[in-house]
N, CA and C of each residue as an Amber inpcrd file, in Angstrom:
protein
   540
  37.4320000  96.6290000   2.6960000  37.2440000  95.6170000   3.6700000
  35.8920000  95.8020000   4.3030000  34.9040000  95.3990000   3.6230000
  33.5810000  95.5700000   4.1860000  32.7610000  94.3260000   3.9660000
  31.9530000  94.0140000   4.9390000  30.9880000  92.9620000   4.6660000
  30.1250000  93.4100000   3.4980000  29.7080000  92.4830000   2.6740000
  28.9620000  92.8240000   1.4630000  27.5820000  93.3440000   1.8530000
  27.5500000  94.6050000   2.1270000  26.3290000  95.2890000   2.5430000
  26.5450000  96.7690000   2.2910000  25.7490000  97.6020000   2.8790000
  25.8720000  99.0390000   2.6970000  26.7490000  99.6850000   3.7670000
  27.6240000  98.9400000   4.3900000  28.4490000  99.5040000   5.4560000
  29.5910000 100.3270000   4.8900000  30.2740000 101.0410000   5.7440000
  31.3880000 101.9020000   5.3780000  32.5280000 101.0970000   4.7660000
  33.2090000 101.6870000   3.7890000  34.3300000 101.0080000   3.1450000
  35.5620000 100.9790000   4.0500000  35.6670000 101.9050000   4.9820000
  36.7980000 101.9470000   5.8890000  36.3900000 101.2800000   7.1900000
  37.2240000 100.3780000   7.6840000  36.8360000  99.6690000   8.8920000
  37.9930000  99.5720000   9.8780000  38.0250000 100.5150000  10.7850000
  39.0920000 100.6320000  11.7680000  39.2180000  99.3680000  12.6130000
  38.0940000  98.8400000  13.0950000  38.1310000  97.6590000  13.9540000
  38.7760000  96.4730000  13.2450000  38.3770000  96.2370000  12.0100000
  38.9270000  95.1000000  11.2720000  40.4300000  95.2620000  11.0760000
  40.8700000  96.4630000  10.7320000  42.3050000  96.6670000  10.5330000
  43.0810000  96.4570000  11.8290000  42.5450000  96.9160000  12.9340000
  43.2110000  96.6990000  14.2290000  43.2720000  95.2080000  14.5620000
  42.1620000  94.5000000  14.3760000  42.1490000  93.0610000  14.6510000
  43.1280000  92.3230000  13.7480000  43.1420000  92.6610000  12.4680000
  44.0400000  91.9780000  11.5380000  45.4940000  92.2940000  11.8480000
  45.7830000  93.5490000  12.1930000  47.1480000  93.9200000  12.5610000
  47.6410000  93.0610000  13.7210000  46.7590000  92.7700000  14.6530000
  47.1050000  91.9660000  15.8290000  46.9020000  90.4700000  15.5900000
  46.6110000  90.0910000  14.3410000  46.3950000  88.6970000  13.9400000
  45.3000000  88.0230000  14.7670000  44.2250000  88.7560000  15.0240000
  43.0930000  88.2620000  15.8050000  41.9700000  87.8310000  14.8550000
  42.1300000  86.6430000  14.2770000  41.1590000  86.1450000  13.3030000
  39.7800000  85.9660000  13.9420000  39.7250000  85.4260000  15.1540000
  38.4290000  85.1990000  15.8100000  37.7070000  86.5220000  16.0570000
  38.4220000  87.5550000  16.4940000  37.7810000  88.8590000  16.7070000
  37.3700000  89.4980000  15.3830000  38.2200000  89.3320000  14.3650000
  37.8590000  89.8330000  13.0320000  36.5620000  89.1640000  12.5760000
  36.5040000  87.8530000  12.7080000  35.3190000  87.1000000  12.2890000
  34.0990000  87.5000000  13.1100000  34.2730000  87.6890000  14.4010000
  33.1460000  88.0800000  15.2580000  32.6050000  89.4400000  14.8460000
  33.4910000  90.3690000  14.5530000  33.0450000  91.6980000  14.1400000
  32.3500000  91.6390000  12.7770000  32.9290000  90.8770000  11.8440000
  32.2900000  90.7120000  10.5340000  30.9060000  90.0950000  10.6970000
  30.8080000  89.0650000  11.5350000  29.5020000  88.4140000  11.7680000
  28.4950000  89.4070000  12.3270000  28.9310000  90.2490000  13.2500000
  28.0260000  91.2520000  13.8270000  27.5440000  92.2260000  12.7450000
  28.4780000  92.7260000  11.9080000  28.0950000  93.6730000  10.8490000
  27.1550000  92.9960000   9.8470000  27.4660000  91.7580000   9.4660000
  26.5920000  91.0410000   8.5290000  25.1900000  90.8730000   9.1050000
  25.1220000  90.5560000  10.3730000  23.8190000  90.3720000  11.0230000
  23.0480000  91.7020000  11.0580000  23.7340000  92.7720000  11.4030000
  23.0730000  94.0780000  11.5150000  22.6060000  94.6160000  10.1640000
  23.3520000  94.3050000   9.1150000  23.0530000  94.8630000   7.7930000
  22.3700000  93.8760000   6.8560000  22.1700000  92.6510000   7.3610000
  21.6090000  91.5860000   6.5430000  22.4860000  91.3070000   5.3170000
  23.8000000  91.4550000   5.5150000  24.7840000  91.1710000   4.4710000
  24.9920000  89.6760000   4.3340000  25.7710000  89.2810000   3.3450000
  25.9580000  87.8500000   3.0900000  27.3780000  87.4650000   2.7380000
  28.3180000  88.3940000   2.7330000  29.6710000  88.0310000   2.3810000
  30.6460000  89.1530000   2.6620000  31.9250000  88.8390000   2.5140000
  32.9990000  89.7940000   2.7660000  33.5300000  90.2900000   1.4270000
  33.5700000  91.6100000   1.2870000  34.0530000  92.2470000   0.0730000
  35.1690000  93.2080000   0.4640000  36.2750000  93.1300000  -0.2410000
  37.4250000  93.9710000   0.0550000  37.8140000  94.7200000  -1.2150000
  37.7930000  96.0440000  -1.1520000  38.1030000  96.8860000  -2.3060000
  39.3900000  97.6690000  -2.0260000  40.3800000  97.5080000  -2.9020000
  41.6490000  98.2240000  -2.7720000  42.1680000  98.1370000  -1.3350000
  42.4760000  96.9210000  -0.8610000  42.8380000  96.7460000   0.5440000
  43.9180000  97.7170000   1.0160000  43.5940000  98.4430000   2.0650000
  44.5030000  99.4170000   2.6400000  44.5500000 100.7310000   1.8900000
  44.1590000 100.7290000   0.6280000  44.2250000 101.9330000  -0.1980000
  43.3130000 103.0440000   0.2730000  42.1090000 102.6770000   0.6830000
  41.1650000 103.6940000   1.1500000  41.7180000 104.3950000   2.3820000
  42.2950000 103.6160000   3.2850000  42.8770000 104.2020000   4.4770000
  44.0770000 105.0690000   4.1190000  44.8900000 104.6090000   3.1680000
  46.0600000 105.3800000   2.7430000  45.6470000 106.7080000   2.1060000
  44.5230000 106.7120000   1.3830000  44.0610000 107.9430000   0.7460000
  43.8150000 109.0410000   1.7710000  43.3950000 108.6620000   2.9730000
  43.1630000 109.6530000   4.0290000  44.4560000 110.3960000   4.3800000
  45.6010000 109.8030000   4.0450000  46.9060000 110.4060000   4.3160000
  47.5360000 110.9290000   3.0250000  46.7490000 110.9800000   1.9400000
  47.2520000 111.4490000   0.6580000  48.1330000 110.4320000  -0.0490000
  47.9900000 109.1600000   0.3080000  48.8120000 108.0880000  -0.2560000
  47.9250000 107.0230000  -0.8800000  48.5300000 105.9430000  -1.3290000
  47.7810000 104.8030000  -1.8420000  48.6080000 103.5490000  -1.5900000
  48.0130000 102.4060000  -1.7440000  48.7110000 101.1220000  -1.6610000
  48.5950000 100.4770000  -3.0320000  49.6850000 100.4650000  -3.7790000
  49.6470000  99.9260000  -5.1370000  50.0590000  98.4670000  -5.2040000
  50.7750000  97.9790000  -4.1980000  51.1540000  96.5670000  -4.1640000
  50.6510000  95.9690000  -2.8610000  50.7370000  94.6490000  -2.7430000
  50.2860000  94.0020000  -1.5090000  51.3160000  94.1510000  -0.3890000
  52.4550000  94.7550000  -0.6980000  53.5200000  94.9290000   0.2880000
  53.6120000  96.3560000   0.8270000  52.8650000  97.2870000   0.2410000
  52.9130000  98.6840000   0.6960000  52.3290000  98.7990000   2.0990000
  52.9640000  99.5480000   2.9720000  52.3980000  99.7200000   4.3150000
  51.1600000 100.6140000   4.2830000  50.1750000 100.2490000   5.0770000
  48.9910000 101.0910000   5.2390000  49.3270000 102.1000000   6.3320000
  49.3060000 103.4080000   6.0200000  49.6700000 104.3990000   7.0310000
  48.8580000 104.2240000   8.3180000  49.5360000 104.4140000   9.4190000
  49.0150000 104.3560000  10.7750000  48.7570000 102.9350000  11.2650000
  48.2940000 102.0410000  10.4240000  47.8350000 100.7370000  10.8800000
  48.9330000  99.6790000  10.9930000  50.1170000  99.9230000  10.4360000
  51.2200000  98.9660000  10.5320000  50.7990000  97.5810000  10.0360000
  50.2080000  97.5670000   8.8460000  49.7330000  96.3490000   8.2020000
  49.8480000  96.5750000   6.6970000  49.8680000  95.5110000   5.9160000
  49.9530000  95.6350000   4.4580000  48.6650000  95.1070000   3.8180000
  48.4120000  95.4710000   2.5600000  47.2630000  94.8950000   1.8620000
  47.2980000  93.3690000   1.8290000  48.4860000  92.7860000   1.6890000
  48.5890000  91.3260000   1.6920000  48.1120000  90.7270000   3.0000000
  48.4760000  91.3500000   4.1130000  48.0260000  90.8640000   5.4230000
  46.5160000  91.0320000   5.5820000  45.9770000  92.1030000   5.0110000
  44.5250000  92.3220000   5.0590000  43.8120000  91.2240000   4.2770000
  44.2840000  90.9540000   3.0620000  43.6590000  89.9280000   2.2190000
  43.7050000  88.5690000   2.9110000  44.8780000  88.1750000   3.3720000
  45.0160000  86.8720000   4.0530000  44.1200000  86.7980000   5.2870000
  44.0720000  87.8810000   6.0580000  43.2450000  87.8960000   7.2660000
  41.7650000  87.8070000   6.9650000  41.3310000  88.4790000   5.9090000
  39.9070000  88.4240000   5.5570000  39.5190000  87.0640000   4.9820000
  40.4260000  86.4440000   4.2210000  40.1560000  85.0760000   3.7570000
  40.0200000  84.1600000   4.9690000  40.9400000  84.2860000   5.9250000
  40.9070000  83.4410000   7.1330000  39.6190000  83.6710000   7.9260000
  39.2120000  84.9240000   8.0870000  37.9820000  85.2230000   8.8310000
  36.7610000  84.6840000   8.0930000  36.7480000  84.8110000   6.7770000
  35.6330000  84.3060000   5.9740000  35.5050000  82.7890000   6.1450000
  36.6330000  82.0920000   6.1020000  36.5990000  80.6370000   6.2590000
  36.2960000  80.2510000   7.7070000  36.7420000  81.0310000   8.6580000
  36.4290000  80.8040000  10.0710000  34.9080000  80.8170000  10.2780000
  34.2560000  81.7560000   9.5790000  32.7980000  81.8790000   9.6860000
  32.0550000  80.8520000   8.8320000  32.7330000  80.2480000   7.8490000
  32.0840000  79.2770000   6.9740000  30.9810000  79.9080000   6.1290000
  31.2170000  81.1270000   5.6550000  30.1980000  81.8490000   4.8830000
  29.9130000  81.1610000   3.5430000  28.7350000  81.4080000   2.9860000
  28.3830000  80.7460000   1.7260000  29.1950000  81.2320000   0.5220000
  29.7440000  82.4430000   0.6030000  30.5270000  83.0040000  -0.5030000
  31.9770000  83.1470000  -0.0800000  32.8790000  82.9920000  -1.0250000
  34.2880000  83.2390000  -0.7410000  34.5150000  84.7380000  -0.5950000
  35.6810000  85.1010000  -0.0660000  36.0170000  86.5200000   0.0550000
  36.1090000  87.1160000  -1.3420000  35.4940000  88.2630000  -1.5240000
  35.3320000  88.9400000  -2.8120000  36.3480000  90.0820000  -2.8460000
  37.3070000  90.0380000  -3.7730000  38.4210000  90.9820000  -3.7730000
  38.4910000  91.8260000  -5.0350000  38.5900000  93.1320000  -4.8230000
  38.9690000  94.0820000  -5.8670000  40.4240000  94.4370000  -5.5570000
  41.3720000  93.9240000  -6.3290000  42.7930000  94.0940000  -6.0380000
  43.2140000  95.5540000  -6.0350000  44.4060000  95.7770000  -5.5300000
  45.0420000  97.0930000  -5.5710000  45.5210000  97.3830000  -6.9900000
  45.7900000  98.6460000  -7.2550000  46.4070000  99.1180000  -8.4990000
  45.5090000  98.9470000  -9.7210000  44.2230000  99.1940000  -9.5440000
  43.2450000  99.0630000 -10.6300000  43.6240000  99.8960000 -11.8510000
  43.6290000  99.2460000 -13.0080000  43.7370000  99.9330000 -14.2880000
  45.0800000 100.5330000 -14.6240000  46.1410000 100.1860000 -13.9140000
  47.4530000 100.7660000 -14.1970000  48.3600000  99.7790000 -14.9240000
  49.1670000 100.2700000 -15.8740000  50.1330000  99.3890000 -16.5150000
  51.0220000  98.7080000 -15.4660000  51.2760000  97.4180000 -15.6720000
  52.1100000  96.6520000 -14.7580000  51.3720000  96.0150000 -13.6000000
  50.0610000  96.2520000 -13.4990000  49.3100000  95.7640000 -12.3310000
  49.0960000  94.2540000 -12.3210000  49.3700000  93.5700000 -13.4150000
  49.1720000  92.1200000 -13.4270000  50.0200000  91.4300000 -12.3620000
  51.1780000  92.0030000 -12.0330000  52.0350000  91.4180000 -11.0000000
  51.3530000  91.4950000  -9.6250000  50.7430000  92.6410000  -9.3280000
  50.0190000  92.7870000  -8.0630000  48.8380000  91.8290000  -8.0210000
  48.1840000  91.6380000  -9.1570000  47.0610000  90.7030000  -9.2280000
  47.5120000  89.2900000  -8.9070000  48.5680000  88.8350000  -9.5530000
  49.0590000  87.4830000  -9.2850000  49.5250000  87.3530000  -7.8370000
  50.2290000  88.3570000  -7.3340000  50.6570000  88.3260000  -5.9230000
  49.4510000  88.2210000  -4.9870000  48.3830000  88.9410000  -5.3080000
  47.1660000  88.8930000  -4.4780000  46.5320000  87.5130000  -4.5230000
  46.4380000  86.9390000  -5.7050000  45.8310000  85.6130000  -5.8630000
  46.6450000  84.5380000  -5.1460000  47.9500000  84.6860000  -5.1360000
  48.8140000  83.7070000  -4.4730000  48.5640000  83.6330000  -2.9700000
  47.9800000  84.6710000  -2.4060000  47.6970000  84.6660000  -0.9690000
  46.6810000  83.5940000  -0.5770000  45.9390000  83.0830000  -1.5490000
  44.9490000  82.0290000  -1.2780000  45.5630000  80.6260000  -1.3760000
  46.8190000  80.5360000  -1.8020000  47.4480000  79.2230000  -1.9460000
  47.4390000  78.4770000  -0.6170000  47.0190000  77.2300000  -0.6790000
  47.0220000  76.3780000   0.4980000  45.8500000  76.5680000   1.4400000
  44.9960000  77.5590000   1.1830000  43.8380000  77.7890000   2.0450000
  42.7130000  76.8650000   1.5940000  42.1810000  76.1290000   2.5090000
  41.0950000  75.1840000   2.2130000  39.7620000  75.8160000   2.5890000
  38.7460000  75.6140000   1.7490000  37.4240000  76.1480000   2.0800000
  36.8250000  75.4480000   3.3010000  36.1080000  76.2140000   4.1050000
  35.4380000  75.6840000   5.2850000  33.9920000  76.1730000   5.2530000
  33.0990000  75.3440000   4.7450000  31.6930000  75.7490000   4.6550000
  30.8190000  74.5200000   4.4780000  29.5240000  74.7230000   4.6710000
  28.5480000  73.6320000   4.5180000  27.8080000  73.7210000   3.1840000
  28.2990000  74.5130000   2.2710000  27.5670000  74.8080000   1.0490000
  28.1790000  74.1720000  -0.1900000  29.2930000  73.4790000  -0.0350000
  29.9600000  72.8830000  -1.1860000  30.8410000  73.8550000  -1.9420000
  31.0730000  75.0310000  -1.3880000  31.9270000  76.0250000  -2.0250000
  33.3620000  75.5220000  -2.0190000  34.0060000  75.5410000  -3.1940000
  35.3830000  75.0730000  -3.3110000  36.3950000  76.2090000  -3.3000000
  35.9660000  77.4160000  -3.5900000  36.8980000  78.5380000  -3.6570000
  36.9340000  79.3040000  -2.3300000  38.0740000  79.9610000  -2.1010000
  38.2250000  80.7980000  -0.9100000  38.3980000  82.2660000  -1.2840000
  38.6020000  82.5270000  -2.5920000  38.8100000  83.9030000  -3.0500000
  38.1760000  84.0770000  -4.4160000  37.4080000  85.1580000  -4.5640000
  36.8550000  85.5460000  -5.8560000  37.4830000  86.8790000  -6.2370000
  38.1480000  86.9090000  -7.3700000  38.8050000  88.1140000  -7.8560000
  37.9180000  88.7960000  -8.8870000  37.6500000  90.0670000  -8.6700000
  36.7100000  90.7810000  -9.5250000  37.4020000  91.6070000 -10.6040000
  36.6720000  91.8350000 -11.6710000  37.0590000  92.7610000 -12.7350000
  38.4840000  92.5150000 -13.2420000  38.8280000  91.2550000 -13.4230000
  40.1930000  90.8960000 -13.7880000  40.6620000  91.5840000 -15.0660000
  39.7300000  91.9400000 -15.9200000  40.0790000  92.6500000 -17.1540000
  40.9010000  93.8980000 -16.8500000  40.6110000  94.5750000 -15.7420000
  41.2960000  95.8190000 -15.3920000  42.4710000  95.5990000 -14.4440000
  42.7500000  94.3400000 -14.1390000  43.8500000  93.9970000 -13.2380000
  44.8770000  93.1100000 -13.9350000  44.9280000  93.1660000 -15.2540000
  45.8260000  92.2760000 -16.0070000  46.5780000  93.0520000 -17.0840000
  47.2180000  94.1420000 -16.6720000  47.9500000  94.9790000 -17.6250000
  49.4520000  94.8560000 -17.4060000  50.1710000  94.7020000 -18.4940000
  51.6360000  94.7210000 -18.4690000  52.1070000  96.1120000 -18.8830000
  53.3970000  96.3040000 -18.8230000  53.9970000  97.5730000 -19.2210000
  54.3800000  98.4130000 -18.0160000  55.0930000  99.4860000 -18.3150000
  55.5150000 100.4020000 -17.2520000  54.8190000 101.7530000 -17.3560000
  54.1590000 101.9850000 -18.5020000  53.4100000 103.2330000 -18.7210000
  52.4460000 102.9940000 -19.8790000  51.6680000 104.0190000 -20.2430000
  50.6870000 103.8400000 -21.3150000  51.3530000 103.7470000 -22.6870000
  52.6200000 104.1170000 -22.8030000  53.3400000 103.9970000 -24.0660000
  53.7330000 102.5640000 -24.3920000  53.9840000 101.7350000 -23.3600000
  54.3480000 100.3410000 -23.6160000  53.3160000  99.3700000 -23.0110000
  52.1500000  99.8740000 -22.7580000  51.0410000  99.0900000 -22.2080000
  50.7160000  97.9010000 -23.1120000  50.4450000  96.7380000 -22.4940000
  49.9650000  95.5550000 -23.2220000  49.2260000  94.6530000 -22.2380000
  48.5940000  93.6390000 -22.7570000  47.8220000  92.7390000 -21.9120000
  48.7260000  91.7730000 -21.1480000  48.3790000  91.5610000 -19.8930000
  49.0220000  90.5360000 -19.0760000  48.0340000  89.4270000 -18.7480000
  46.9420000  89.3660000 -19.5160000  45.8750000  88.3970000 -19.2430000
  46.3690000  86.9550000 -19.3050000  47.2610000  86.6550000 -20.2350000
  47.7610000  85.2820000 -20.3420000  48.4670000  84.8640000 -19.0580000
  49.3310000  85.7180000 -18.5460000  50.0630000  85.3920000 -17.3270000
  49.1060000  85.2090000 -16.1450000  48.1380000  86.1040000 -16.0370000
  47.1700000  85.9980000 -14.9380000  46.3460000  84.7200000 -15.0850000
  45.8380000  84.4570000 -16.2760000  44.9780000  83.2870000 -16.4620000
  45.7600000  81.9770000 -16.3910000  47.0280000  81.9870000 -16.7910000
  47.8490000  80.7870000 -16.6020000  47.9080000  80.4340000 -15.1200000
  48.0270000  81.4390000 -14.2650000  48.0400000  81.1880000 -12.8190000
  46.6540000  80.7320000 -12.3400000  45.6190000  81.4830000 -12.6940000
  44.2590000  81.1700000 -12.2330000  43.8480000  79.7610000 -12.6300000
  44.1410000  79.3660000 -13.8530000  43.7100000  78.0560000 -14.3540000
  44.3670000  76.8800000 -13.6450000  45.4210000  77.1200000 -12.9070000
  46.0880000  76.0540000 -12.1490000  45.5710000  75.9580000 -10.7090000
  44.6710000  76.8550000 -10.3220000  44.1810000  76.9080000  -8.9470000
  42.7620000  76.3730000  -8.8590000  42.4680000  75.6420000  -7.7900000
  41.1150000  75.1200000  -7.5870000  40.3110000  75.9610000  -6.6160000
  40.9760000  76.8390000  -5.8580000  40.2530000  77.5820000  -4.8220000
  40.0400000  79.0480000  -5.1820000  40.0950000  79.3850000  -6.4840000
  39.8650000  80.7470000  -6.9590000  38.7420000  80.7780000  -7.9860000
  37.9910000  81.8700000  -7.9840000  37.0890000  82.1760000  -9.0920000
  37.3520000  83.6230000  -9.4820000  36.9430000  83.9780000 -10.6840000
  37.1730000  85.3330000 -11.1840000  35.9560000  85.8030000 -11.9630000
  35.8920000  87.1020000 -12.1960000  35.0230000  87.6440000 -13.2250000
  35.8420000  88.6560000 -14.0000000  35.4370000  88.8970000 -15.2310000
  36.2230000  89.7960000 -16.0750000  35.5770000  91.1650000 -16.2240000
  34.3140000  91.2780000 -16.0280000  33.5050000  92.4850000 -16.2340000
  33.4950000  92.8160000 -17.7250000  32.4180000  93.3050000 -18.1700000
  32.3410000  93.7130000 -19.5700000  31.9480000  95.1770000 -19.6260000
  32.5480000  95.8650000 -20.5470000  32.2470000  97.2780000 -20.7580000
  31.7900000  97.4470000 -22.1910000  30.5300000  97.7800000 -22.3870000
  30.0490000  97.9490000 -23.7620000  30.7450000  99.1260000 -24.4310000
  31.1090000  98.9290000 -25.6860000  31.7920000  99.9750000 -26.4260000
  30.8630000 100.6500000 -27.4360000  29.5900000 100.3430000 -27.3360000
  28.6240000 100.9650000 -28.2350000  27.8080000 101.9820000 -27.4700000
  27.1840000 102.8350000 -28.2060000  26.3430000 103.8510000 -27.5980000
  25.0700000 103.1970000 -27.0900000  24.6130000 103.5570000 -25.9120000
  23.3830000 102.9560000 -25.3740000  22.1690000 103.3440000 -26.2240000
  21.1310000 102.4910000 -26.2230000  19.9270000 102.8330000 -26.9890000
  19.2790000 104.0940000 -26.4470000  18.6030000 104.8140000 -27.3230000
  17.9390000 106.0640000 -26.9130000  16.5090000 105.8120000 -26.5640000
């Protein structure tokens, strides 16, 4: 949960504001950080997970409680989308979902994307999306372990293709040796 800049990945103020459903204060704090860092957008990586790691835990679904903060990753995502639209920023909220690279994570990905349902963009730039999902290639796995691992890309893309307010990227990983 960081404005897209060089700021800290953990943000106590934002989590407190979101826990209390204070969208205006969340937006005001984000605006201040963006101004101070010359940032341009809101980026959220493993919502709540970084904070959970401090307690030796993680948040693998959007429903897992974030230790100490009494909030879930789903509430963080929804709150950051709302704050981003409140500010009318040129970019939609940029999300790296929870449960990166694990079998079965496609369900968490779809659950995360569904949080943008019904949210209308608010900006002067012609932006139609409210959420950008990153590295979808690593967030679209079916199975319960590496023994029954398979792609869940069809299920994820069937959902994405029906939405007008989402964008995605897949990321590419070269499988060849780099030139010498």
